[in-house]
Short mmCIF file of C-alpha atoms and ligand atoms in Angstrom, two decimals:
data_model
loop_
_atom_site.label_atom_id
_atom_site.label_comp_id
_atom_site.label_asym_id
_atom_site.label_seq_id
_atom_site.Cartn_x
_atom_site.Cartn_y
_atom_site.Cartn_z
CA UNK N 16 12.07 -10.64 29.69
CA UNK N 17 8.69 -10.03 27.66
CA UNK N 18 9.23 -9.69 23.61
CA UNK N 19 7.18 -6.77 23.70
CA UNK N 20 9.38 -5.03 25.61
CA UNK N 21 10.92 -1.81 24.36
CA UNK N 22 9.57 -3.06 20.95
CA UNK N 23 7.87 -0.75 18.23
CA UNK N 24 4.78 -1.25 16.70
CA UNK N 25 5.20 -0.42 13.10
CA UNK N 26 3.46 -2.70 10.81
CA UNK N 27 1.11 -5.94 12.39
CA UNK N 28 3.22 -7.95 9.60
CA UNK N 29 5.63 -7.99 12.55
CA UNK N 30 3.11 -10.08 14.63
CA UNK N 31 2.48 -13.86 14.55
CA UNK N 32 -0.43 -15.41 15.39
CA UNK N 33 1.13 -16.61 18.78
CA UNK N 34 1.72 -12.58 19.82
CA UNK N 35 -1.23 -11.98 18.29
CA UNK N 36 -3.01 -13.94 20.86
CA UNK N 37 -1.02 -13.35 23.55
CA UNK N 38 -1.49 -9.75 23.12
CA UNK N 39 -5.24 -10.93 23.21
CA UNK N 40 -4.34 -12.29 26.72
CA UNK N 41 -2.91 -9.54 28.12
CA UNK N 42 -6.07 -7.59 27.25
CA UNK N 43 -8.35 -9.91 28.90
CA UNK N 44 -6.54 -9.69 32.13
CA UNK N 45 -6.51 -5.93 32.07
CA UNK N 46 -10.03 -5.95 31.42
CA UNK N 47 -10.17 -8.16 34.22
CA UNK N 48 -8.15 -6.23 36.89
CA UNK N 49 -9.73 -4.01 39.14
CA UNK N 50 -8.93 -0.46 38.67
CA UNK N 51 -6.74 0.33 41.28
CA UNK N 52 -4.32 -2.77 40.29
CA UNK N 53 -4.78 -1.73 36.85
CA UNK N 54 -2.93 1.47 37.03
CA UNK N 55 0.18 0.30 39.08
CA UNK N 56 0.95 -1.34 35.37
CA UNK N 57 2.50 2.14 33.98
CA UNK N 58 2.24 4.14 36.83
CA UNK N 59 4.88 7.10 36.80
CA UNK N 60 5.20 6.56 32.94
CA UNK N 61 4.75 8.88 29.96
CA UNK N 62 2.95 8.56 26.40
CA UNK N 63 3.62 11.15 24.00
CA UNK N 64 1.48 11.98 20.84
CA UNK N 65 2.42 13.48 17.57
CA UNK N 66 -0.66 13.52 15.17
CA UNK N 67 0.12 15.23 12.15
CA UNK N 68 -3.40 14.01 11.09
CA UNK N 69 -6.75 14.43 12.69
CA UNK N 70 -7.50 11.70 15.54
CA UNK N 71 -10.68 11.59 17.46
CA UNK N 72 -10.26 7.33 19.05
CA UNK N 73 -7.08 6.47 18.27
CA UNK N 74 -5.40 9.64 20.32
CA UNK N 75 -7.85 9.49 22.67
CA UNK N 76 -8.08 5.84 23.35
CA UNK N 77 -4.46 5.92 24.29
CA UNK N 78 -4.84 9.20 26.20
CA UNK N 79 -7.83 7.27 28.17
CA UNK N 80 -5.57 3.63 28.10
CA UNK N 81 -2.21 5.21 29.57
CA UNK N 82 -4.72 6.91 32.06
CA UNK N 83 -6.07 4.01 33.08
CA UNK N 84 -3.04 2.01 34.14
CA UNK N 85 -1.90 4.94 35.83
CA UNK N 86 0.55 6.78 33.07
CA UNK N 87 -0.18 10.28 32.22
CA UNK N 88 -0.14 11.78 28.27
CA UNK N 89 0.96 14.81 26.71
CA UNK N 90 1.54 15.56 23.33
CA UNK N 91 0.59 17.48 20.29
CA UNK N 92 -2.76 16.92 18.53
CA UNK N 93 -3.07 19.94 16.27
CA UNK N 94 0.48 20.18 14.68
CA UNK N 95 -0.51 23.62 13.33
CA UNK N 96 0.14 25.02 16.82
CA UNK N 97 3.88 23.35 16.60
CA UNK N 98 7.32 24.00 16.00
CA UNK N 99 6.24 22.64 12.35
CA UNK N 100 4.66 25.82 11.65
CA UNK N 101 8.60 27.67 11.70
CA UNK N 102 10.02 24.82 9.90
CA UNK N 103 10.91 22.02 12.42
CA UNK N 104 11.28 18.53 10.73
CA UNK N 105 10.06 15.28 11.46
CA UNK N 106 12.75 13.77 12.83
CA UNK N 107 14.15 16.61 15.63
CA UNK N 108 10.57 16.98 16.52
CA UNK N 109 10.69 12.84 17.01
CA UNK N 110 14.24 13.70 18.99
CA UNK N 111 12.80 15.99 20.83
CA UNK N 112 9.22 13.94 21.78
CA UNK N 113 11.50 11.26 23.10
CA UNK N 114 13.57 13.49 25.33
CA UNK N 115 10.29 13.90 26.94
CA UNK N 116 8.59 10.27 26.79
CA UNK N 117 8.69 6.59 27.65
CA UNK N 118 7.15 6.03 24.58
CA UNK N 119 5.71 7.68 21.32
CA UNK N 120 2.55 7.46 19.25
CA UNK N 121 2.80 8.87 15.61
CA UNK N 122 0.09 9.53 13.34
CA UNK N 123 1.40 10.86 10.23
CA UNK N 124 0.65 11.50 6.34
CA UNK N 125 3.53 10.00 4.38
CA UNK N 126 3.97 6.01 4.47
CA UNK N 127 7.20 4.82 6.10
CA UNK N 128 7.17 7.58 8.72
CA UNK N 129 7.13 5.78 11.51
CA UNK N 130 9.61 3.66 10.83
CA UNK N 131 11.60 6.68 9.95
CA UNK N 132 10.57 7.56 13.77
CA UNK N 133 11.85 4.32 15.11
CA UNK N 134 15.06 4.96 13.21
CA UNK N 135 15.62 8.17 15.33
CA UNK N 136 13.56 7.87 18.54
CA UNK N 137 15.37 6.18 21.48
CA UNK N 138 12.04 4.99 23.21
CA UNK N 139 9.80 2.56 21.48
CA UNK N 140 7.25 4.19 18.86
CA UNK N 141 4.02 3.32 18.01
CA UNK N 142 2.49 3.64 14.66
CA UNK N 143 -0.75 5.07 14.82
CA UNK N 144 -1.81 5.59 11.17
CA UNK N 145 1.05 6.11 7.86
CA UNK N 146 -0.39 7.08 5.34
CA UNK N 147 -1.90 4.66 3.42
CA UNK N 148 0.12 2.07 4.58
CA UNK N 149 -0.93 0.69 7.90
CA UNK N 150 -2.56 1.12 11.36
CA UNK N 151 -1.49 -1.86 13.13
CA UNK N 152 -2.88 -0.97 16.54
CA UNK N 153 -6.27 -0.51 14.86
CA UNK N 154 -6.25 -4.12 13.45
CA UNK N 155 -5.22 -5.38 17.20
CA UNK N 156 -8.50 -4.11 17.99
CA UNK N 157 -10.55 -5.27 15.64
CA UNK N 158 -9.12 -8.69 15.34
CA UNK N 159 -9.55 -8.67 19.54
CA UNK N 160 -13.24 -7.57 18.09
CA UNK N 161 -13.70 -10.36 16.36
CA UNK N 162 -12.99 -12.80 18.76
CA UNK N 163 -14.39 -11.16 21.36
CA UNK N 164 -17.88 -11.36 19.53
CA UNK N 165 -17.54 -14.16 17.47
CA UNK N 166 -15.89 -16.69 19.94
CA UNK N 167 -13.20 -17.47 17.11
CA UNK N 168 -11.54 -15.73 13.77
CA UNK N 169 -10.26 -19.40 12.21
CA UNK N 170 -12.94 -20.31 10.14
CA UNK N 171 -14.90 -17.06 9.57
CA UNK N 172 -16.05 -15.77 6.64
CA UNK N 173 -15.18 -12.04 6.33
CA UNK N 174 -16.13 -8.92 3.88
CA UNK N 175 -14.72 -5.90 3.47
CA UNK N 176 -16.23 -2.75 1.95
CA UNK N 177 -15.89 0.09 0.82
CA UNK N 178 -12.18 1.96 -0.02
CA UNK N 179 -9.79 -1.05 0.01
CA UNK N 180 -7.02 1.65 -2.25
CA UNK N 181 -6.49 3.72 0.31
CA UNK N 182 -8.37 2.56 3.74
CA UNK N 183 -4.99 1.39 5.78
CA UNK N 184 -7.26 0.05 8.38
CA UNK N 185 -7.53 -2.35 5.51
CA UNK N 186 -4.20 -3.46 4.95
CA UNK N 187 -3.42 -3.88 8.69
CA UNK N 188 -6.15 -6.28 8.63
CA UNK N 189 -5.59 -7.84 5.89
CA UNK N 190 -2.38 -8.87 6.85
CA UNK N 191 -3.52 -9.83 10.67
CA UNK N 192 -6.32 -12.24 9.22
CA UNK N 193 -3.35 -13.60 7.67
CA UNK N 194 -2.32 -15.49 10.44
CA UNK N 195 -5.47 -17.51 10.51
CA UNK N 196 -7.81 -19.71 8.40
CA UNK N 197 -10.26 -17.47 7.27
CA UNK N 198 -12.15 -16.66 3.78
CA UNK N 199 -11.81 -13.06 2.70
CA UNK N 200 -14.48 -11.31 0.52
CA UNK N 201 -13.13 -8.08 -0.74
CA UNK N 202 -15.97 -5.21 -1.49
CA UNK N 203 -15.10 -2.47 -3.44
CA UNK N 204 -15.75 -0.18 -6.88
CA UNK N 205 -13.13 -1.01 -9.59
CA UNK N 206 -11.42 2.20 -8.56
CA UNK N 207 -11.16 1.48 -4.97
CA UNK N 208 -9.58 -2.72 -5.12
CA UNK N 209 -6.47 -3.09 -3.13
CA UNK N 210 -3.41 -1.71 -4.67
CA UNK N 211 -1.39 -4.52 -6.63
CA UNK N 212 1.60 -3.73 -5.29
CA UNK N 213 0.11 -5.36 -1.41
CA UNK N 214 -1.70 -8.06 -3.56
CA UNK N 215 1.29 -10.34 -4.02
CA UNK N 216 2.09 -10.45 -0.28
CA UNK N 217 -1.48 -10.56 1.03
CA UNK N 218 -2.67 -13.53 -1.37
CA UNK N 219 0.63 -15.43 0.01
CA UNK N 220 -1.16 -15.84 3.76
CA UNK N 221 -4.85 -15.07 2.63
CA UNK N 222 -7.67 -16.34 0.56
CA UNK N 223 -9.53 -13.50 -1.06
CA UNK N 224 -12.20 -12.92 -3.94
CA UNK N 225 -12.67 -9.44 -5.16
CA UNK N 226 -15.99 -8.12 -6.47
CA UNK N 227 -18.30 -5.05 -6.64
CA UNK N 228 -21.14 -6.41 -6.07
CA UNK N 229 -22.18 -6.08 -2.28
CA UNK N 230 -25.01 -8.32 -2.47
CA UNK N 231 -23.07 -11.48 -3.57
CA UNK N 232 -21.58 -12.71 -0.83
CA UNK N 233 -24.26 -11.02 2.16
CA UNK N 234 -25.94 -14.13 3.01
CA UNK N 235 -22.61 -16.17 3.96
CA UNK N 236 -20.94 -13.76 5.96
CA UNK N 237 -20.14 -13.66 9.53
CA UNK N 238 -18.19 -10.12 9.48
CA UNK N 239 -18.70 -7.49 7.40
CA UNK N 240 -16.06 -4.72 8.14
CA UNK N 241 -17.07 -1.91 6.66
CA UNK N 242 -14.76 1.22 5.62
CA UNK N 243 -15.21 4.96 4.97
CA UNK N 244 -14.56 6.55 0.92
CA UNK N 245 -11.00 8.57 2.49
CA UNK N 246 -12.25 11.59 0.23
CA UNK N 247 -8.92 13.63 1.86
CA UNK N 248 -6.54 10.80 0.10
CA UNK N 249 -7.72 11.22 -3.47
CA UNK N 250 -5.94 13.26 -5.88
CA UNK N 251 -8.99 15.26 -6.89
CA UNK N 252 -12.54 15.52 -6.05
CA UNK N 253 -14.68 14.72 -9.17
CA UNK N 254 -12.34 10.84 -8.77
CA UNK N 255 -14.54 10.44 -5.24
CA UNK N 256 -17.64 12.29 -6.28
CA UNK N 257 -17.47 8.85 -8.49
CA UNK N 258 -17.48 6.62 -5.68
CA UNK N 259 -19.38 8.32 -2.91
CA UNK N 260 -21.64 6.79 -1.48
CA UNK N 261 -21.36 3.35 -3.12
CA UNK N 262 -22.45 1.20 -0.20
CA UNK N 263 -24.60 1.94 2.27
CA UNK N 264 -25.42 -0.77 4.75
CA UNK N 265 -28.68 -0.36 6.41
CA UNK N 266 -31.65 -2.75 7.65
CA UNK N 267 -32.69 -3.93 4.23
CA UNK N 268 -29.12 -5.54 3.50
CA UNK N 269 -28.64 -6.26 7.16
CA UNK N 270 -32.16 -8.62 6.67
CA UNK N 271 -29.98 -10.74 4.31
CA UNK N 272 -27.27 -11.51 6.74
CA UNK N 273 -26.76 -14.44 9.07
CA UNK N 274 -28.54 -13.53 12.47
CA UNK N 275 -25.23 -13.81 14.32
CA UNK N 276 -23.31 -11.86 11.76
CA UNK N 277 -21.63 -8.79 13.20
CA UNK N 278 -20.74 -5.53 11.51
CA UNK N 279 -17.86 -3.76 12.10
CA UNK N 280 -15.99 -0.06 11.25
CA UNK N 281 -13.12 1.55 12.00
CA UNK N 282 -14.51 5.01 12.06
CA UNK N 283 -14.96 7.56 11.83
CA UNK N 284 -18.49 6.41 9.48
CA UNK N 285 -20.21 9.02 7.04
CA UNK N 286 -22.66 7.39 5.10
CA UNK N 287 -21.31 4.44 4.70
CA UNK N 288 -23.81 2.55 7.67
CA UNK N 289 -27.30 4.13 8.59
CA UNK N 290 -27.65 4.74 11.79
CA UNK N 291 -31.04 2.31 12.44
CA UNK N 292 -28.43 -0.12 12.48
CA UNK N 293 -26.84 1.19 15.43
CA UNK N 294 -29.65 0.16 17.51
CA UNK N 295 -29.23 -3.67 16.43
CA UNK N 296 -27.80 -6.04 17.67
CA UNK N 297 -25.42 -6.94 15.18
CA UNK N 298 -24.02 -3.57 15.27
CA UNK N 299 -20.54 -3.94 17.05
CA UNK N 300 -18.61 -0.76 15.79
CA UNK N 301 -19.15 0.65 19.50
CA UNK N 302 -17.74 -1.91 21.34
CA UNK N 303 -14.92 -2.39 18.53
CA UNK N 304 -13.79 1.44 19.68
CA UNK N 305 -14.69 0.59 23.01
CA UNK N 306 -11.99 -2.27 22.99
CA UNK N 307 -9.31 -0.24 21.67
CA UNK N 308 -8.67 1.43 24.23
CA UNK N 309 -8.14 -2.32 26.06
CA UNK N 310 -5.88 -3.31 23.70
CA UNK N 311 -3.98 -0.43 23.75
CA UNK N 312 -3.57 -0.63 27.02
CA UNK N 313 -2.34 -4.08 26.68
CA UNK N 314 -0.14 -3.42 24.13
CA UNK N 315 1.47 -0.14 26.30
CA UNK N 316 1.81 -2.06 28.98
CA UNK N 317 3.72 -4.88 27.61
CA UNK N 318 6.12 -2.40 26.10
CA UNK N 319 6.76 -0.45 28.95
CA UNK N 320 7.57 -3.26 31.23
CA UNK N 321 10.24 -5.67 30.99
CA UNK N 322 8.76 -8.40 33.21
CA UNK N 323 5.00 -8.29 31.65
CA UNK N 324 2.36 -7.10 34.03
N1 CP Z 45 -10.21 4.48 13.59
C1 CP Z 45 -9.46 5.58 13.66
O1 CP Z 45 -8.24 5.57 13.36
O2 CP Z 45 -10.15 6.68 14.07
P1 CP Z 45 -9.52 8.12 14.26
O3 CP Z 45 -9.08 8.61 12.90
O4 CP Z 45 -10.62 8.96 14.86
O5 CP Z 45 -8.33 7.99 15.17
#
């Protein structure tokens, strides 16, 4: 039988770097297949969504990945037009979602709620953003990003900018790049630096530096991942009126970069790159989306069959 198989995804500290890369496998091949092949892998199977946050990729990449190895979706994306609205909790709405699906995807507010989902759902569940804890299946992607574009992740030199407090793009990273030999440089305003209470366990796998100063460390990187200001997670607005706007990578800073240095975002971007970089060639933030919905793929199909596809 596969591991993956009828597991959840809640946190990427569940991975090592063995499943890490083998999940990395499985996305090659699927890339790979041709598309008719491709969507025996979940044909006759069913994904369903509960965002109780807005999505724009991460819903629609696995809409457009289940699609594409022949499952179908269905799901709610606006959880004002719910059962929520009268009153319906979390957890019978979970009950309920898995009465329906093979498998769940939850994007929620609070931290921990999808392993409260797990708790209760009989079919596997997928966490697609708590919080500010974690998005695990975004750091699948952009660690399959990183190797896909720079050949390698052991031995790179990595920055990330921007809001390391409350970005959990971040911390999913963070503790993926922990499975490999890399050096981390950590870009933030004093107000924004990783919360202490994920320090301790990140510094156990990682080596990090911490400074404000986005120009330091430009010339030696070969990623720089770069993160929105989450205005929507800060207790009031005159704290991010602060901070907005802080960094703003464009073709001046790019200039001071390694030719073959990539940049990378999660998105949704504000301000946070100009868009002349777009056009560049060391823009990859496309193709980082781009390959989420491969991975995600991957990953679905893994779960959803017991033999691997
Ligand atoms: N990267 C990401 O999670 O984007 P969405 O919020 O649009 O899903």
């Amino acid at each position: 039988m596969n591991e993956f198989y009828q597991k959840d995804i809640i946190s990427i500290k569940d991975f090592s770097k063995d499943q890490l890369e083998e999940i990395f496998a499985s996305t090659d091949k699927i890339m790979q297949l041709n598309s008719s092949d491709r969507r025996e892998i979940c044909k006759g199977k069913t994904l369903g969504y509960l965002f109780y946050e807005p999505s724009t990729r991460t819903r629609l990449s696995f809409d457009s990945a289940m699609a594409s190895i022949g499952g179908n979706s269905l799901g709610i994306s606006d959880i004002s037009s719910s059962s929520t609205q009268k009153g319906e909790s979390l957890s019978d709405t979970v009950r309920i979602m898995s009465i329906y699906s093979d498998i769940l995807v939850l994007r929620h507010t609070l931290d921990g709620s999808s392993r409260f989902a797990s708790e209760i759902s009989e079919k596997p569940v997928i966490n697609a953003g708590s919080g500010t804890e974690e998005h695990p299946t975004q750091a699948i992607q952009d660690l399959f990003t990183i190797k896909k574009e720079k050949k390698k992740i052991d031995g790179l030199k990595i920055g990330i900018v921007g809001d390391l407090k409350y970005g959990r793009t971040v911390y999913s990273l963070l503790y993926g790049l922990g499975n490999y030999d890399v050096d981390v440089r950590l870009i933030s305003p004093e107000s924004l630096r990783i919360r202490s209470d994920s320090t301790y366990e990140i510094k156990k796998k990682l080596d990090f530096t911490e400074t404000t100063d986005i120009e330091e460390y430009l010339d030696e990187l070969d990623v720089l991942y770069v993160t929105r200001i989450q205005k929507e997670r800060f207790p009031d607005e005159e704290e991010y009126l602060k901070v907005k706007g802080s960094y703003v990578v464009g073709l001046n800073m790019l200039k001071r970069m390694k030719d073959d240095s990539i940049i990378l975002h999660p998105l949704p971007r504000i301000d946070e790159i100009s868009s002349d970089v777009d056009k560049t060639k060391n823009a990859k933030y496309f193709e980082q989306a781009e390959y989420g919905k491969h991975t995600r793929a991957a990953l679905l199909g893994m779960i959803l069959n017991e033999n691997g596809f």
